């Protein structure tokens, strides 16, 4: 079996982690233009710990999906060996849960210890960690010992050079692979000059690679400027945030492209990977900068979907072609999916990878109700549900027992109720029975008794269906 080499951080150009910017389209674009390593936006450990890893065969991605079905982190094979997952955390054990969740899909894991904004600092995360070296050491040591991928961190400098050097020496002893240093203090902002002397002192005090960050305003305007910044800071590598956000083609050795061309390249990735349209619009507006109030910028700002964004840029044909390709792929997968979702016997339980989608069923109907009615019709004991909860993310999985057989979905659900419904679906599909889905052929649902809203709200899954529901 081939084992990939660990990601190295010396002599690299790096896309910095940026909230709302470092999503998949921007990361892929930066790699296309020449960046060696890309960091995702900071993702909070509490939210990520609740996510489920889902392989998206239509897009060709791996998605980490929250209980509310939002995609918190999306990645793909094109970046697998070069993407660093950055998390916001203040808890070693929770950080390890998240790191283990993503480690097989990323090249390294980074802990944010530099962001001074409330989004990061609340709960003791981000730059708030700089005042708690013991917690820093605990988090990093736990990650280094607990996962197989390199661990890094990104910090800001402290008020004194001595304190900064002492901190990074302590960080180095945890076994991290690299340290990214933003050359500003917690209270400083981009208008303040970057302290290259601090970064240089850090680089001279440790043996691991130091990545210089914070030069976008002062020093880095072109590709060549990155080397000047690296030399001035005495660092191993350079990390760019705002300069790359404004025009990620700054990573091109041949020279930057026009912003108009870059935006079109970005849109192609955004459509191809079904990026959230509000995120797409936000990133494009950052590239427009002072032109965001122009007539063109106002048209972009008014767009609500990726399709409407493409209309603004004259890329409607591209959008239609790409969506048609994705729809065709989805249809092909659904055709073949019947085979992949065949029931399997695991120990003494019949399993299938199915999920309960409430919108697929009428308000008064659920699979549990169908299974209950079928058991009564067959004069069997009513179904018994056994449910367990996973500790790390509080997800649920149920097993239904009927006629001395057990059925369970291979997927975990966000609630006990949904987990029981998913188990009922597995049983019904295995037995070839209707489950009550909207538009289901030969569902057996006939002459359904009308109920008023009050009765519908009170209806329990263990109550029988209206008369003549099952044929």
PDB file of N, CA and C in Angstrom, residues 9-10 12 14 37 39 152-153 178-182 199 209-213 235-240:
ATOM      1  N   UNK A   9       6.761  22.113   5.061  1.00  0.00           N
ATOM      2  CA  UNK A   9       6.383  23.523   5.123  1.00  0.00           C
ATOM      3  C   UNK A   9       7.532  24.484   4.825  1.00  0.00           C
ATOM      4  N   UNK A  10       8.671  23.982   4.428  1.00  0.00           N
ATOM      5  CA  UNK A  10       9.798  24.854   4.098  1.00  0.00           C
ATOM      6  C   UNK A  10       9.765  25.226   2.619  1.00  0.00           C
ATOM      7  N   UNK A  12       7.827  27.342   0.853  1.00  0.00           N
ATOM      8  CA  UNK A  12       6.490  27.241   0.283  1.00  0.00           C
ATOM      9  C   UNK A  12       5.824  28.613   0.207  1.00  0.00           C
ATOM     10  N   UNK A  14       1.950  30.049   0.509  1.00  0.00           N
ATOM     11  CA  UNK A  14       0.795  29.483   1.203  1.00  0.00           C
ATOM     12  C   UNK A  14      -0.392  30.446   1.164  1.00  0.00           C
ATOM     13  N   UNK A  37       0.610  25.391  -0.789  1.00  0.00           N
ATOM     14  CA  UNK A  37      -0.231  24.901   0.297  1.00  0.00           C
ATOM     15  C   UNK A  37      -1.403  25.858   0.456  1.00  0.00           C
ATOM     16  N   UNK A  39      -4.763  26.764   3.117  1.00  0.00           N
ATOM     17  CA  UNK A  39      -5.474  26.551   4.371  1.00  0.00           C
ATOM     18  C   UNK A  39      -6.959  26.834   4.155  1.00  0.00           C
ATOM     19  N   UNK A 152       0.115  21.914  12.905  1.00  0.00           N
ATOM     20  CA  UNK A 152       0.736  23.232  12.916  1.00  0.00           C
ATOM     21  C   UNK A 152      -0.140  24.178  13.728  1.00  0.00           C
ATOM     22  N   UNK A 153       0.360  25.387  13.932  1.00  0.00           N
ATOM     23  CA  UNK A 153      -0.475  26.413  14.538  1.00  0.00           C
ATOM     24  C   UNK A 153      -0.114  27.762  13.940  1.00  0.00           C
ATOM     25  N   UNK A 178       5.282  22.977  11.993  1.00  0.00           N
ATOM     26  CA  UNK A 178       5.598  24.337  11.552  1.00  0.00           C
ATOM     27  C   UNK A 178       4.784  25.324  12.376  1.00  0.00           C
ATOM     28  N   UNK A 179       5.219  26.584  12.366  1.00  0.00           N
ATOM     29  CA  UNK A 179       4.484  27.658  13.019  1.00  0.00           C
ATOM     30  C   UNK A 179       4.314  28.794  12.022  1.00  0.00           C
ATOM     31  N   UNK A 180       3.087  29.244  11.836  1.00  0.00           N
ATOM     32  CA  UNK A 180       2.832  30.440  11.036  1.00  0.00           C
ATOM     33  C   UNK A 180       2.742  31.627  11.988  1.00  0.00           C
ATOM     34  N   UNK A 181       3.459  32.702  11.674  1.00  0.00           N
ATOM     35  CA  UNK A 181       3.506  33.861  12.561  1.00  0.00           C
ATOM     36  C   UNK A 181       2.987  35.089  11.829  1.00  0.00           C
ATOM     37  N   UNK A 182       1.865  35.608  12.291  1.00  0.00           N
ATOM     38  CA  UNK A 182       1.375  36.898  11.805  1.00  0.00           C
ATOM     39  C   UNK A 182       2.122  37.974  12.592  1.00  0.00           C
ATOM     40  N   UNK A 199       9.264  38.228  13.601  1.00  0.00           N
ATOM     41  CA  UNK A 199       9.211  36.959  12.864  1.00  0.00           C
ATOM     42  C   UNK A 199      10.618  36.396  12.705  1.00  0.00           C
ATOM     43  N   UNK A 209      10.131  24.879  10.461  1.00  0.00           N
ATOM     44  CA  UNK A 209       9.826  25.971   9.535  1.00  0.00           C
ATOM     45  C   UNK A 209       8.905  27.017  10.158  1.00  0.00           C
ATOM     46  N   UNK A 210       9.197  28.278   9.891  1.00  0.00           N
ATOM     47  CA  UNK A 210       8.362  29.401  10.296  1.00  0.00           C
ATOM     48  C   UNK A 210       7.787  30.037   9.040  1.00  0.00           C
ATOM     49  N   UNK A 211       6.487  30.237   9.029  1.00  0.00           N
ATOM     50  CA  UNK A 211       5.795  30.801   7.870  1.00  0.00           C
ATOM     51  C   UNK A 211       5.436  32.245   8.191  1.00  0.00           C
ATOM     52  N   UNK A 212       5.974  33.183   7.431  1.00  0.00           N
ATOM     53  CA  UNK A 212       5.732  34.610   7.673  1.00  0.00           C
ATOM     54  C   UNK A 212       4.403  35.031   7.090  1.00  0.00           C
ATOM     55  N   UNK A 213       3.620  35.781   7.881  1.00  0.00           N
ATOM     56  CA  UNK A 213       2.305  36.234   7.461  1.00  0.00           C
ATOM     57  C   UNK A 213       2.119  37.678   7.907  1.00  0.00           C
ATOM     58  N   UNK A 235      12.194  34.031   7.341  1.00  0.00           N
ATOM     59  CA  UNK A 235      11.323  32.868   7.495  1.00  0.00           C
ATOM     60  C   UNK A 235      11.609  31.800   6.445  1.00  0.00           C
ATOM     61  N   UNK A 236      11.003  30.629   6.648  1.00  0.00           N
ATOM     62  CA  UNK A 236      11.135  29.538   5.677  1.00  0.00           C
ATOM     63  C   UNK A 236      10.175  29.706   4.511  1.00  0.00           C
ATOM     64  N   UNK A 237       8.975  30.216   4.807  1.00  0.00           N
ATOM     65  CA  UNK A 237       7.916  30.290   3.811  1.00  0.00           C
ATOM     66  C   UNK A 237       7.100  31.561   4.014  1.00  0.00           C
ATOM     67  N   UNK A 238       6.212  31.822   3.054  1.00  0.00           N
ATOM     68  CA  UNK A 238       5.373  33.021   3.103  1.00  0.00           C
ATOM     69  C   UNK A 238       3.916  32.620   2.973  1.00  0.00           C
ATOM     70  N   UNK A 239       3.073  33.229   3.796  1.00  0.00           N
ATOM     71  CA  UNK A 239       1.631  32.999   3.770  1.00  0.00           C
ATOM     72  C   UNK A 239       0.924  34.305   3.450  1.00  0.00           C
ATOM     73  N   UNK A 240       0.042  34.270   2.448  1.00  0.00           N
ATOM     74  CA  UNK A 240      -0.676  35.474   2.032  1.00  0.00           C
ATOM     75  C   UNK A 240      -2.162  35.361   2.343  1.00  0.00           C
TER      76      UNK A 240
END
